[in-house]
Every structure is written in structure tokens, then in C-alpha cells.
Amino acid sequence: MTLDDMVGRHGSWLEAGTNEGPVISSRIRLARNIEEYSFSDWASEDDKLLIWERASSVFESMEDSFICWGMGETSSLDKEILFERHLISQELAIKEKGCGVFVSPNECLSIMINEEDHIRIQSLQPGLNLKAAWLAADQMDDQLESELTYAFSPKLGYLTSCPSNVGTGMRASVMLHLPGLVLMEEMDPIINGISKIGLAVRGMWGEGTEAAGNMFQISNQITLGRREDEIIDHLEQIVLELIEHENNARIRLMNDRALVIEDHVARAFGVLSNARMVTSSEALNLLSTLRLGLDLDMINQFSRKEIDTLFIAIQPAHLQKLENKDLKPEERDIVRAEMLRNFMDHATENDGSD
Amino acid sequence: MKCESCQKEEATIHLTQVIDGTVKKLNLCQVCAQKNGIDLNSPISITDVLLGLGAQMQSTSPSATEFDLSCSRCQMTRTEFKKRARLGCPECYNAFMGELSSLTKAMHHSGQHMGKIPARQGNKTRITAQIAALQKELKASIIKEQYEVAANLRDKIKALKESVQSLENGESNDT
Ligand SMILES: [Zn+2]
Ligand SMILES: [Zn+2]
């Protein structure tokens, strides 16, 4: 499988169930380091290459075939695509030789080598499914550990490059679509409240990104002193509360401002069907509105999955890969508008079919 | 509460930070927080605040570099660690144990790992972890005044401690 095959489809972690509503996906990340080397950005070039080779040989011996991208020999466009698909971090993308990623064919598992830590296992699942994501990450962890001796202290747990990750080395997160709370202007107090109970709120593409398209990632900050299942249960409980808040906000919106929401959705529909130039942030916001319209049964021409796929397909690197050439930002806006118009045309053809 | 920096505006930002190994609370107004490089729009990670601010304050005091501790295995210095907010190698956790233990306590409100243990870690680690978990349960049962449960837990802990002792006497079992 190559990236060309990948851009045309969606990772199976995007295959949201039918009742998920505001939930997009669940993610578990484990940070691990090999005992005998310095942490990645303090290690010598030779050591980094050794770490890369040792990790590679473990993957070669596994039954499942993983796809591998070494950052030294991957083009910057391909790196961007991997980033847009949530398979690598921005931090890994700027790295070179000795750093890279192993990705499972369905894109649910990706293992970064020599990012902030020697090994970063990421496990993605559609919908609210942290336990399944943990299970897959835990198994991958066992497989790697059968060949590599991890840096571990009985007191501090898994030792990581940054002390904010020691202990379990685990970050559990859930991606949520919360347009109701944003429209009701209730998101700020919620973000405040959440940060007081040891959780963090981030945008769609992680640390430092803004919450475009009303997408929010909620994750644990505390990694030491709690078991993995306790961290997961706590996060899941808060996410369920957030979903309830979001659903209540939507009910209140429909009671008080139904016409305003219908107008929003209809306008998003109109712009997506007709615009000749659309920036990615405008597209994210319009798609978010469309997704809300879908959840509220105002429109029924497409599935939630199709919209979630577009969230990624309209990103700059994906567009350029599809067009097979470098595009300037204005050119991208034109291609993006074309793609969205095609999607809307196709969708309206199906109108009323079910 | 007034801002601690300008003493004029109302403090709306409340931070916890570690300076020289002690945890301090800092209350700032919006303007002063931004002056200190705290971006309020992007949710900040606790470490950014803890280490970032700590490093800034440190660099203004001339005595900071006088006794610069360093890790014997990877040679990272304490100043460097504070600047980068990342450690050099696993041994750094021992080298900088003083400030790290207050830092991890401030971040995680705990100093004891309770989660997964790698299979290669051997029996001693496993039992030590079990003891730590039981001690946590013991504390909880005493608070709830469940003395029978507590007595049971105490017995279990005692038995486990004895088995650690015997492992230590015959080290060969632990490899
Ligand atoms: Zn002030
Ligand atoms: Zn070190």
C-alpha cells in the first residue's frame, strides 16, 4: 500500500458508528524508551540509527505487515499527508534519518520511532471506544517489549523524555464535535472546568492547534499514580457528560433558535454547493455545520462518515496529492471548492432515495 | 485578588509552578500573564508553565549556574534540562531526583507508579507495585472506618513484604 492508495480512502478509525453523535474517534498513545540509549533528541545520530534498526527488525518479525516511512527518505508532501491523517506528529515530520513511522494497513495503529520518545505507540478507534484502543496498544506494547528492554522504574513507571509523561506513559484522548456548546457559548467555562480536573482540551490536530470546525480533543494530563483503566474510565465518564451537555445544548438551540440553525445549515449547504474558492478553515466550519444539520435530521443526503472523511480530504497535502502537483494556497482554494461542489452534486442526486 | 506582578489589575490567571524544587502559586492578570509568555488562546501543557516560567526566573538569578548539577551517564546539566523541559536519558531521573520528585508531584499529585509493569521487570517490581496498590486501599479503608478490611489488607501487605525480603536474599530469582 502507498500513500496514493491511502489519500483516496479514509482510515478505518474514521468509520464512525451510527449512534455516535458528537464523538469522532478515540485514541491511546503510549510513550516508551529503550533502557540503554539516551532519549531521542539527546541521543547521538549513531544511536538513533541503532534504535531505528532495532525497531525495524521487531516489525519485520511480526505477522502483520506494517507500512514503514523513514523521515529521511519521505518527501515533505508525504510527511504532511501522514500528519493530516493523524498518523505522525508535527514534531516527527520535521525529523530526518533514524526517525520514522510504522503504520498498520487499516491505519488504526501507528508507531513513531525517535519522536520525543524512542517509541510512541498510537492506537485509534472510531467512536467512543477507548478500551478497544487500549487493548490494541497494550498488545503492540507487549510485542515490542518482548524484544526490547524498556527504561522503567518501579517508582516512576515508564521513564519518558518529558516528566509530564512518566508513569503509564499513556495519553488517552477522545475527539469530539461540539457545535451546540460553541453556538451556546458554553465552551469556555467547560474548557476551564475540564482543566481543573486534570484533563486537557486541544484542537483537532493536537497540541497548539485551534479548534477548527468545532472539533475538540479531550485528554488526560495525569499519567502517574493511576492505573491505565482508571485513567480511561475517568476520561470516558467526563466525555459521556460532555456528550450529554452537547445534546442538551442542541435541544435548547432547537427550542429557542430552530430557524437560525436551519438557516445556518441551509447557508452552509448553499456555499458548499456553489462557492468557487474555499479556504480550509472555512471548509471545516461549513462541514461542521453540515454535520450538525445531519445530527439534527435537517438534512439526510449524506452520511456522517462521508463528512468526517472530507474533514481530512480537504486538507492542503491531500488536495495536492490528489491533483498530483504543488498548488499555491489560492489554487488549493479553487481545487477544494471544486471537490466540495462535486461532493454536494453527487449527494443531492441521492436526495430522497432513503 | 490583585495581580502579583503589577499589583493593579484583578488576577484572573492562577498558575502552579516549581521554583528551586518548591511549589508556588502565581496569580496574574491577563496582561502580565501574556508578558510572561503564557499564550492564553492555546491550552498550555502543565510542563510548559512549570518549566518555562521556572527557567525564565532562574536565568535572571546569577547564582543559578554556580552549582550546575549534571547527569553522570548523558552529561545533561540541570540548566539544560530546565531550558529544554526534557531529560537526556533514563539515568537523569536519578541525577535530578530532587526537583523531579516535586515536579512530578505537582503535575500528577502522586509519586508512585500504579500502572502496567513490563514483563521483563521480574517478580520484585511486581510485588512492590502490588504492595503500593494495597497500601492505597488500606488508607482508603481506614478513612471509611472499615477496620476489618484494613486488618485483612495489613496481613496481605505483611506477607508480600516478607516475600520481597526472601527475593532479596536469593537475588537469583529476580532475573
Ligand atoms: Zn498584572
Ligand atoms: Zn542523563
Short mmCIF file of C-alpha atoms and ligand atoms in Angstrom, two decimals:
data_model
loop_
_atom_site.label_atom_id
_atom_site.label_comp_id
_atom_site.label_asym_id
_atom_site.label_seq_id
_atom_site.Cartn_x
_atom_site.Cartn_y
_atom_site.Cartn_z
CA MET A 1 0.00 0.00 0.00
CA THR A 2 1.22 3.52 -0.80
CA LEU A 3 0.11 6.99 0.19
CA ASP A 4 -1.56 7.34 -3.23
CA ASP A 5 -3.84 4.47 -2.30
CA MET A 6 -4.44 5.99 1.11
CA VAL A 7 -5.46 9.53 0.13
CA GLY A 8 -8.47 8.26 -1.83
CA ARG A 9 -9.97 6.49 1.17
CA HIS A 10 -10.41 7.08 4.87
CA GLY A 11 -8.59 5.36 7.72
CA SER A 12 -10.88 2.77 9.25
CA TRP A 13 -10.72 4.64 12.56
CA LEU A 14 -12.96 7.20 10.86
CA GLU A 15 -15.69 4.65 10.32
CA ALA A 16 -17.96 6.07 12.98
CA GLY A 17 -20.89 4.05 14.20
CA THR A 18 -24.44 5.26 13.66
CA ASN A 19 -25.21 6.45 17.18
CA GLU A 20 -22.01 8.25 17.95
CA GLY A 21 -23.37 11.79 17.50
CA PRO A 22 -20.72 14.20 18.77
CA VAL A 23 -17.94 11.57 19.05
CA ILE A 24 -15.47 11.19 16.18
CA SER A 25 -12.74 8.89 17.45
CA SER A 26 -10.81 7.56 20.45
CA ARG A 27 -7.04 7.40 20.75
CA ILE A 28 -4.48 5.85 23.10
CA ARG A 29 -0.84 6.84 22.97
CA LEU A 30 1.94 5.07 24.87
CA ALA A 31 5.43 6.56 25.31
CA ARG A 32 8.27 4.04 25.69
CA ASN A 33 12.07 4.22 25.70
CA ILE A 34 14.79 1.62 25.37
CA GLU A 35 16.88 1.42 28.54
CA GLU A 36 20.37 1.57 27.04
CA TYR A 37 20.11 4.77 24.93
CA SER A 38 19.71 8.48 25.67
CA PHE A 39 16.27 9.91 24.84
CA SER A 40 15.78 10.63 21.13
CA ASP A 41 16.67 14.30 20.87
CA TRP A 42 19.67 13.89 23.20
CA ALA A 43 20.93 10.66 21.57
CA SER A 44 23.79 10.60 19.03
CA GLU A 45 22.99 10.10 15.33
CA ASP A 46 24.50 6.61 15.54
CA ASP A 47 22.33 5.67 18.49
CA LYS A 48 19.22 6.93 16.73
CA LEU A 49 20.05 4.78 13.70
CA LEU A 50 20.58 1.79 16.01
CA ILE A 51 17.20 2.39 17.67
CA TRP A 52 15.58 2.62 14.23
CA GLU A 53 17.23 -0.64 13.11
CA ARG A 54 16.25 -2.50 16.25
CA ALA A 55 12.65 -1.31 15.98
CA SER A 56 12.58 -2.22 12.28
CA SER A 57 13.73 -5.75 12.96
CA VAL A 58 10.97 -6.24 15.55
CA PHE A 59 8.39 -5.14 12.99
CA GLU A 60 9.91 -7.42 10.35
CA SER A 61 9.46 -10.39 12.66
CA MET A 62 5.77 -9.61 13.25
CA GLU A 63 3.00 -11.47 11.47
CA ASP A 64 1.07 -8.38 10.42
CA SER A 65 2.78 -6.36 7.72
CA PHE A 66 3.28 -2.76 8.72
CA ILE A 67 3.96 0.02 6.20
CA CYS A 68 7.09 1.96 7.04
CA TRP A 69 8.06 5.55 6.28
CA GLY A 70 11.54 6.72 7.25
CA MET A 71 11.57 10.51 7.65
CA GLY A 72 14.96 10.74 5.87
CA GLU A 73 13.55 9.44 2.61
CA THR A 74 9.96 10.71 2.74
CA SER A 75 9.04 13.86 0.75
CA SER A 76 7.69 16.82 2.68
CA LEU A 77 4.32 16.44 0.92
CA ASP A 78 4.04 12.81 2.02
CA LYS A 79 5.01 13.78 5.57
CA GLU A 80 2.22 16.34 5.54
CA ILE A 81 -0.27 13.74 4.37
CA LEU A 82 0.74 11.42 7.20
CA PHE A 83 0.27 14.33 9.58
CA GLU A 84 -3.14 15.28 8.19
CA ARG A 85 -4.21 11.65 8.64
CA HIS A 86 -3.13 11.80 12.32
CA LEU A 87 -0.51 9.09 11.71
CA ILE A 88 2.51 11.20 12.68
CA SER A 89 3.05 14.37 14.72
CA GLN A 90 4.39 17.68 13.50
CA GLU A 91 7.45 17.01 15.64
CA LEU A 92 8.25 13.78 13.78
CA ALA A 93 7.58 15.36 10.37
CA ILE A 94 10.48 17.80 10.73
CA LYS A 95 12.92 14.99 11.63
CA GLU A 96 15.24 13.16 9.30
CA LYS A 97 17.28 9.94 9.24
CA GLY A 98 16.73 7.40 12.01
CA CYS A 99 13.21 8.68 12.63
CA GLY A 100 10.04 7.34 11.11
CA VAL A 101 6.74 5.57 11.50
CA PHE A 102 5.24 2.08 11.13
CA VAL A 103 1.56 2.03 10.19
CA SER A 104 -0.86 -0.90 10.19
CA PRO A 105 -2.73 -1.41 6.87
CA ASN A 106 -6.06 -0.20 8.35
CA GLU A 107 -4.28 2.83 9.88
CA CYS A 108 -5.58 2.02 13.37
CA LEU A 109 -2.06 1.51 14.76
CA SER A 110 0.90 3.76 14.10
CA ILE A 111 4.22 3.53 15.88
CA MET A 112 6.55 6.53 15.69
CA ILE A 113 10.25 5.88 16.24
CA ASN A 114 12.55 8.58 17.65
CA GLU A 115 9.96 11.28 18.07
CA GLU A 116 10.03 12.81 21.57
CA ASP A 117 10.49 9.28 22.91
CA HIS A 118 12.13 6.25 21.25
CA ILE A 119 8.76 4.63 20.75
CA ARG A 120 5.33 6.18 20.58
CA ILE A 121 2.52 3.70 20.05
CA GLN A 122 -0.71 5.26 18.82
CA SER A 123 -3.94 3.32 18.61
CA LEU A 124 -7.05 4.85 17.01
CA GLN A 125 -10.63 3.60 17.10
CA PRO A 126 -13.83 5.08 15.67
CA GLY A 127 -16.40 6.46 18.10
CA LEU A 128 -16.11 6.26 21.87
CA ASN A 129 -14.01 3.15 22.24
CA LEU A 130 -11.02 3.84 24.46
CA LYS A 131 -10.97 0.28 25.80
CA ALA A 132 -10.52 -1.28 22.35
CA ALA A 133 -7.85 1.31 21.55
CA TRP A 134 -6.05 0.48 24.82
CA LEU A 135 -6.23 -3.26 24.12
CA ALA A 136 -4.57 -2.85 20.71
CA ALA A 137 -1.90 -0.50 22.09
CA ASP A 138 -1.25 -2.82 25.04
CA GLN A 139 -0.75 -5.80 22.72
CA MET A 140 1.60 -3.87 20.44
CA ASP A 141 3.50 -2.75 23.56
CA ASP A 142 3.90 -6.40 24.67
CA GLN A 143 5.17 -7.40 21.24
CA LEU A 144 7.79 -4.64 21.24
CA GLU A 145 8.76 -5.33 24.82
CA SER A 146 9.40 -8.99 24.06
CA GLU A 147 12.44 -7.83 22.05
CA LEU A 148 13.43 -4.54 23.72
CA THR A 149 14.22 -3.69 27.36
CA TYR A 150 12.32 -0.57 28.36
CA ALA A 151 13.51 2.19 30.68
CA PHE A 152 11.33 1.58 33.73
CA SER A 153 11.45 2.43 37.40
CA PRO A 154 9.24 0.69 39.97
CA LYS A 155 8.53 4.11 41.49
CA LEU A 156 8.11 6.34 38.42
CA GLY A 157 6.96 3.72 35.93
CA TYR A 158 7.90 4.10 32.26
CA LEU A 159 10.63 6.73 32.06
CA THR A 160 9.99 9.31 29.36
CA SER A 161 11.88 12.22 27.85
CA CYS A 162 9.44 14.69 29.40
CA PRO A 163 8.47 14.16 33.06
CA SER A 164 4.86 15.05 32.20
CA ASN A 165 4.52 11.55 30.69
CA VAL A 166 6.13 9.31 33.34
CA GLY A 167 4.17 6.53 34.97
CA THR A 168 1.89 4.89 32.45
CA GLY A 169 3.32 6.97 29.58
CA MET A 170 -0.27 6.93 28.40
CA ARG A 171 -2.32 9.71 26.89
CA ALA A 172 -5.93 8.76 26.22
CA SER A 173 -7.97 11.17 24.14
CA VAL A 174 -11.36 11.47 22.51
CA MET A 175 -12.13 13.70 19.54
CA LEU A 176 -15.49 15.40 19.84
CA HIS A 177 -17.61 17.57 17.56
CA LEU A 178 -19.30 20.16 19.80
CA PRO A 179 -21.05 22.79 17.67
CA GLY A 180 -24.01 23.05 20.08
CA LEU A 181 -21.85 24.08 23.02
CA VAL A 182 -19.89 26.51 20.82
CA LEU A 183 -23.08 28.13 19.48
CA MET A 184 -24.49 28.42 23.00
CA GLU A 185 -21.17 29.99 24.05
CA GLU A 186 -20.68 27.40 26.77
CA MET A 187 -17.34 26.01 25.63
CA ASP A 188 -15.03 28.39 27.54
CA PRO A 189 -16.33 27.58 31.01
CA ILE A 190 -16.26 23.89 30.10
CA ILE A 191 -12.62 24.09 28.97
CA ASN A 192 -11.83 25.83 32.25
CA GLY A 193 -13.65 23.24 34.32
CA ILE A 194 -12.05 20.33 32.48
CA SER A 195 -8.53 21.67 33.01
CA LYS A 196 -9.21 21.78 36.75
CA ILE A 197 -9.86 18.03 36.91
CA GLY A 198 -6.59 17.00 35.29
CA LEU A 199 -7.78 16.85 31.69
CA ALA A 200 -6.73 18.98 28.71
CA VAL A 201 -8.66 20.32 25.72
CA ARG A 202 -6.95 20.76 22.35
CA GLY A 203 -7.85 21.32 18.70
CA MET A 204 -8.25 18.65 16.01
CA TRP A 205 -4.58 18.25 15.18
CA GLY A 206 -3.25 18.22 18.72
CA GLU A 207 -1.05 20.46 20.77
CA GLY A 208 -1.26 24.16 19.96
CA THR A 209 -3.85 23.82 17.19
CA GLU A 210 -7.06 25.82 17.33
CA ALA A 211 -10.42 24.17 17.49
CA ALA A 212 -11.34 24.48 13.81
CA GLY A 213 -14.67 23.01 12.75
CA ASN A 214 -15.82 22.84 16.39
CA MET A 215 -13.62 19.77 16.91
CA PHE A 216 -12.08 19.27 20.33
CA GLN A 217 -9.69 16.67 21.71
CA ILE A 218 -10.11 15.87 25.39
CA SER A 219 -7.23 14.02 27.04
CA ASN A 220 -5.72 13.11 30.40
CA GLN A 221 -2.79 15.14 31.76
CA ILE A 222 -2.07 12.96 34.76
CA THR A 223 -0.06 9.83 33.91
CA LEU A 224 1.44 8.87 37.28
CA GLY A 225 -0.29 7.34 40.29
CA ARG A 226 -3.27 5.89 38.43
CA ARG A 227 -3.77 2.65 36.56
CA GLU A 228 -4.43 2.75 32.82
CA ASP A 229 -8.02 1.54 33.26
CA GLU A 230 -8.66 4.19 35.93
CA ILE A 231 -7.43 6.94 33.60
CA ILE A 232 -9.58 5.58 30.78
CA ASP A 233 -12.70 5.22 32.95
CA HIS A 234 -12.33 8.76 34.27
CA LEU A 235 -11.91 10.24 30.79
CA GLU A 236 -14.80 8.21 29.43
CA GLN A 237 -17.06 9.37 32.24
CA ILE A 238 -16.23 13.03 31.53
CA VAL A 239 -16.73 12.50 27.78
CA LEU A 240 -20.16 10.98 28.41
CA GLU A 241 -21.04 14.03 30.49
CA LEU A 242 -19.83 16.31 27.71
CA ILE A 243 -21.96 14.42 25.16
CA GLU A 244 -24.96 14.96 27.40
CA HIS A 245 -24.14 18.69 27.68
CA GLU A 246 -23.77 18.88 23.91
CA ASN A 247 -27.07 17.10 23.31
CA ASN A 248 -28.81 19.40 25.82
CA ALA A 249 -27.32 22.44 24.12
CA ARG A 250 -28.68 21.16 20.80
CA ILE A 251 -32.15 20.68 22.30
CA ARG A 252 -32.11 24.22 23.68
CA LEU A 253 -30.90 25.54 20.33
CA MET A 254 -33.77 23.78 18.58
CA ASN A 255 -36.29 25.08 21.11
CA ASP A 256 -35.12 28.68 21.04
CA ARG A 257 -33.47 29.20 17.69
CA ALA A 258 -34.53 26.43 15.32
CA LEU A 259 -34.90 28.82 12.40
CA VAL A 260 -31.44 30.29 12.99
CA ILE A 261 -29.90 26.80 12.95
CA GLU A 262 -31.85 25.79 9.84
CA ASP A 263 -30.65 28.98 8.21
CA HIS A 264 -27.04 28.18 9.18
CA VAL A 265 -27.29 24.68 7.75
CA ALA A 266 -29.01 25.86 4.55
CA ARG A 267 -26.35 28.54 4.04
CA ALA A 268 -23.55 26.01 4.56
CA PHE A 269 -25.28 23.82 2.01
CA GLY A 270 -25.53 26.75 -0.40
CA VAL A 271 -21.90 27.82 -0.07
CA LEU A 272 -20.53 24.26 -0.32
CA SER A 273 -22.66 23.65 -3.44
CA ASN A 274 -21.74 26.88 -5.20
CA ALA A 275 -18.55 28.51 -3.96
CA ARG A 276 -15.61 28.77 -6.36
CA MET A 277 -12.92 29.28 -3.69
CA VAL A 278 -12.92 27.86 -0.17
CA THR A 279 -10.11 28.05 2.38
CA SER A 280 -9.54 25.02 4.60
CA SER A 281 -10.71 26.75 7.77
CA GLU A 282 -13.90 27.94 6.03
CA ALA A 283 -14.45 24.42 4.73
CA LEU A 284 -14.01 22.91 8.19
CA ASN A 285 -16.58 25.28 9.63
CA LEU A 286 -19.08 24.66 6.82
CA LEU A 287 -18.66 20.89 7.11
CA SER A 288 -19.12 21.19 10.86
CA THR A 289 -22.44 22.97 10.28
CA LEU A 290 -23.45 20.31 7.78
CA ARG A 291 -22.62 17.58 10.29
CA LEU A 292 -24.79 19.35 12.87
CA GLY A 293 -27.63 19.57 10.34
CA LEU A 294 -27.27 15.85 9.76
CA ASP A 295 -27.35 15.06 13.51
CA LEU A 296 -30.47 17.23 13.86
CA ASP A 297 -32.19 15.48 10.91
CA MET A 298 -32.38 18.73 8.95
CA ILE A 299 -30.62 17.11 6.00
CA ASN A 300 -30.20 13.46 5.03
CA GLN A 301 -28.32 13.43 1.72
CA PHE A 302 -25.07 12.11 3.14
CA SER A 303 -23.63 10.03 5.91
CA ARG A 304 -21.66 11.28 8.86
CA LYS A 305 -18.77 9.13 7.65
CA GLU A 306 -18.63 10.96 4.31
CA ILE A 307 -18.41 14.31 6.09
CA ASP A 308 -15.78 13.07 8.55
CA THR A 309 -13.73 11.82 5.58
CA LEU A 310 -13.95 15.24 3.94
CA PHE A 311 -12.55 16.89 7.07
CA ILE A 312 -9.26 15.24 6.15
CA ALA A 313 -9.58 15.11 2.35
CA ILE A 314 -9.84 18.91 2.06
CA GLN A 315 -6.51 19.45 3.84
CA PRO A 316 -3.72 21.03 1.74
CA ALA A 317 -1.46 17.99 1.31
CA HIS A 318 -4.34 15.65 0.49
CA LEU A 319 -5.55 18.04 -2.22
CA GLN A 320 -2.10 18.28 -3.74
CA LYS A 321 -1.63 14.52 -3.73
CA LEU A 322 -4.97 14.06 -5.49
CA GLU A 323 -4.10 16.72 -8.07
CA ASN A 324 -0.61 15.28 -8.29
CA LYS A 325 1.13 18.67 -8.23
CA ASP A 326 2.23 21.53 -5.99
CA LEU A 327 -0.54 24.06 -5.53
CA LYS A 328 -0.31 27.61 -4.24
CA PRO A 329 -2.81 28.48 -1.49
CA GLU A 330 -5.21 30.25 -3.93
CA GLU A 331 -5.04 27.30 -6.30
CA ARG A 332 -5.81 24.96 -3.42
CA ASP A 333 -8.88 27.01 -2.53
CA ILE A 334 -10.14 26.56 -6.11
CA VAL A 335 -9.48 22.80 -6.15
CA ARG A 336 -11.05 22.46 -2.71
CA ALA A 337 -14.20 24.30 -3.81
CA GLU A 338 -14.40 22.02 -6.85
CA MET A 339 -14.09 18.91 -4.71
CA LEU A 340 -16.78 20.13 -2.33
CA ARG A 341 -19.12 21.06 -5.20
CA ASN A 342 -18.69 17.60 -6.72
CA PHE A 343 -19.45 16.01 -3.39
CA MET A 344 -22.59 18.16 -2.93
CA ASP A 345 -23.76 17.49 -6.51
CA HIS A 346 -23.36 13.79 -6.04
CA ALA A 347 -25.12 13.96 -2.67
CA THR A 348 -28.14 15.88 -3.99
CA GLU A 349 -28.57 13.28 -6.74
CA ASN A 350 -29.24 10.81 -3.94
CA ASP A 351 -31.73 13.18 -2.34
CA GLY A 352 -34.80 11.37 -1.07
CA SER A 353 -33.54 7.95 -2.11
CA ASP A 354 -33.74 6.85 1.52
CA MET B 1 -7.30 39.01 44.34
CA LYS B 2 -4.86 41.51 42.80
CA CYS B 3 -2.25 40.55 40.20
CA GLU B 4 1.08 39.75 41.87
CA SER B 5 3.09 41.34 39.10
CA CYS B 6 1.52 44.76 38.54
CA GLN B 7 -0.49 44.90 41.80
CA LYS B 8 -3.21 46.79 39.92
CA GLU B 9 -5.41 44.55 37.82
CA GLU B 10 -7.60 41.74 39.09
CA ALA B 11 -5.78 38.40 38.84
CA THR B 12 -7.64 36.05 36.51
CA ILE B 13 -4.85 33.56 35.74
CA HIS B 14 -3.83 31.20 38.51
CA LEU B 15 -0.77 29.05 37.96
CA THR B 16 1.15 26.50 39.94
CA GLN B 17 4.87 26.41 39.29
CA VAL B 18 8.02 24.89 40.69
CA ILE B 19 10.93 27.15 41.54
CA ASP B 20 14.01 25.53 43.06
CA GLY B 21 12.07 22.46 43.99
CA THR B 22 9.25 24.18 45.85
CA VAL B 23 5.73 24.53 44.51
CA LYS B 24 4.45 28.09 44.33
CA LYS B 25 1.14 29.56 43.31
CA LEU B 26 1.16 32.52 40.98
CA ASN B 27 -1.78 34.84 40.37
CA LEU B 28 -1.58 37.15 37.37
CA CYS B 29 -3.77 39.41 35.32
CA GLN B 30 -4.31 38.73 31.61
CA VAL B 31 -1.75 41.34 30.51
CA CYS B 32 1.05 40.25 32.85
CA ALA B 33 0.44 36.57 32.03
CA GLN B 34 0.92 37.34 28.36
CA LYS B 35 4.05 39.36 29.12
CA ASN B 36 5.42 36.21 30.78
CA GLY B 37 4.91 34.33 27.57
CA ILE B 38 1.76 32.45 28.55
CA ASP B 39 -0.43 32.08 25.48
CA LEU B 40 -3.96 32.01 26.74
CA ASN B 41 -5.54 31.02 23.45
CA SER B 42 -3.81 27.70 23.12
CA PRO B 43 -4.36 25.36 26.04
CA ILE B 44 -0.96 25.12 27.68
CA SER B 45 0.52 21.95 29.00
CA ILE B 46 1.35 21.93 32.67
CA THR B 47 5.03 21.33 31.96
CA ASP B 48 5.29 24.34 29.68
CA VAL B 49 4.16 26.51 32.53
CA LEU B 50 6.11 24.77 35.23
CA LEU B 51 9.39 24.52 33.41
CA GLY B 52 9.09 27.51 31.12
CA LEU B 53 8.45 30.02 33.85
CA GLY B 54 10.89 28.31 36.18
CA ALA B 55 13.60 28.64 33.55
CA GLN B 56 12.89 32.33 33.00
CA MET B 57 13.10 33.15 36.67
CA GLN B 58 16.20 31.01 37.04
CA SER B 59 18.11 32.80 34.28
CA THR B 60 17.70 36.16 36.00
CA SER B 61 19.44 35.00 39.15
CA PRO B 62 23.25 34.99 38.73
CA SER B 63 23.82 32.17 41.23
CA ALA B 64 21.91 29.67 39.11
CA THR B 65 24.91 28.43 37.18
CA GLU B 66 27.25 28.16 40.14
CA PHE B 67 26.47 24.58 41.09
CA ASP B 68 25.18 23.10 37.89
CA LEU B 69 24.30 19.52 38.59
CA SER B 70 24.73 17.12 35.68
CA CYS B 71 23.82 13.52 34.80
CA SER B 72 26.80 11.17 35.01
CA ARG B 73 25.55 9.00 32.16
CA CYS B 74 24.49 11.50 29.48
CA GLN B 75 26.11 14.74 30.77
CA MET B 76 22.92 16.77 30.57
CA THR B 77 23.09 19.68 33.03
CA ARG B 78 20.29 20.91 35.22
CA THR B 79 20.25 24.28 33.41
CA GLU B 80 19.87 22.49 30.10
CA PHE B 81 17.07 20.31 31.42
CA LYS B 82 15.18 23.37 32.65
CA LYS B 83 15.67 25.14 29.33
CA ARG B 84 14.51 22.20 27.21
CA ALA B 85 11.93 20.80 29.62
CA ARG B 86 13.12 17.37 28.54
CA LEU B 87 15.55 14.93 30.11
CA GLY B 88 18.61 13.42 28.46
CA CYS B 89 18.41 9.75 29.46
CA PRO B 90 16.70 7.40 31.93
CA GLU B 91 19.52 8.00 34.46
CA CYS B 92 18.63 11.73 34.56
CA TYR B 93 15.67 10.73 36.73
CA ASN B 94 18.17 9.78 39.45
CA ALA B 95 20.52 12.70 38.81
CA PHE B 96 17.80 15.35 39.11
CA MET B 97 15.66 13.40 41.56
CA GLY B 98 15.33 16.40 43.92
CA GLU B 99 13.49 18.73 41.61
CA LEU B 100 11.88 15.97 39.60
CA SER B 101 10.06 14.49 42.55
CA SER B 102 8.46 17.82 43.47
CA LEU B 103 7.76 18.48 39.79
CA THR B 104 6.07 15.13 39.19
CA LYS B 105 4.10 15.51 42.44
CA ALA B 106 2.90 18.95 41.33
CA MET B 107 1.93 17.63 37.89
CA HIS B 108 0.46 14.27 38.79
CA HIS B 109 -0.38 14.65 42.51
CA SER B 110 1.44 11.37 43.07
CA GLY B 111 4.91 9.92 43.20
CA GLN B 112 4.17 6.23 42.78
CA HIS B 113 3.52 4.34 39.53
CA MET B 114 0.38 2.18 39.68
CA GLY B 115 0.01 1.05 36.08
CA LYS B 116 1.37 -1.60 33.75
CA ILE B 117 4.68 -3.29 34.54
CA PRO B 118 6.84 -4.66 31.72
CA ALA B 119 7.13 -8.44 31.72
CA ARG B 120 10.92 -8.18 31.84
CA GLN B 121 10.84 -6.38 35.17
CA GLY B 122 10.82 -9.54 37.28
CA ASN B 123 8.97 -10.50 40.44
CA LYS B 124 10.34 -7.95 42.87
CA THR B 125 8.98 -4.95 40.96
CA ARG B 126 5.66 -6.68 40.53
CA ILE B 127 5.29 -7.40 44.24
CA THR B 128 6.49 -3.90 45.23
CA ALA B 129 3.80 -2.46 42.97
CA GLN B 130 1.19 -4.76 44.50
CA ILE B 131 2.21 -3.53 47.95
CA ALA B 132 1.86 0.10 46.87
CA ALA B 133 -1.62 -0.59 45.50
CA LEU B 134 -2.69 -2.38 48.67
CA GLN B 135 -1.34 0.45 50.83
CA LYS B 136 -3.53 2.87 48.88
CA GLU B 137 -6.53 0.61 49.56
CA LEU B 138 -5.54 0.39 53.20
CA LYS B 139 -5.56 4.17 53.58
CA ALA B 140 -8.98 4.37 51.97
CA SER B 141 -10.42 1.65 54.20
CA ILE B 142 -9.15 3.41 57.34
CA ILE B 143 -10.75 6.66 56.25
CA LYS B 144 -14.01 4.80 55.69
CA GLU B 145 -13.54 3.15 59.11
CA GLN B 146 -13.70 -0.35 57.60
CA TYR B 147 -11.33 -1.80 60.17
CA GLU B 148 -11.88 -5.45 59.33
CA VAL B 149 -10.96 -4.80 55.69
CA ALA B 150 -7.96 -2.80 56.88
CA ALA B 151 -6.74 -5.65 59.09
CA ASN B 152 -7.02 -8.04 56.16
CA LEU B 153 -5.06 -5.69 53.92
CA ARG B 154 -2.38 -5.29 56.56
CA ASP B 155 -1.87 -9.06 56.68
CA LYS B 156 -1.59 -9.23 52.90
CA ILE B 157 0.92 -6.38 52.83
CA LYS B 158 2.99 -8.06 55.53
CA ALA B 159 3.07 -11.34 53.62
CA LEU B 160 4.09 -9.59 50.40
CA LYS B 161 6.84 -7.65 52.19
CA GLU B 162 8.19 -10.94 53.50
CA SER B 163 8.28 -12.40 50.02
CA VAL B 164 10.22 -9.35 48.78
CA GLN B 165 12.69 -9.96 51.62
CA SER B 166 13.19 -13.56 50.59
CA LEU B 167 13.65 -12.49 46.97
CA GLU B 168 16.31 -10.03 48.08
CA ASN B 169 18.10 -12.77 49.99
CA GLY B 170 18.14 -15.02 46.97
CA GLU B 171 18.61 -12.37 44.25
CA SER B 172 18.84 -15.01 41.51
CA ASN B 173 15.06 -15.33 41.42
CA ASP B 174 14.70 -11.80 40.15
CA THR B 175 16.36 -12.12 36.76
ZN ZN C 1 -0.81 42.38 36.19
ZN ZN C 2 21.07 11.56 31.74
#
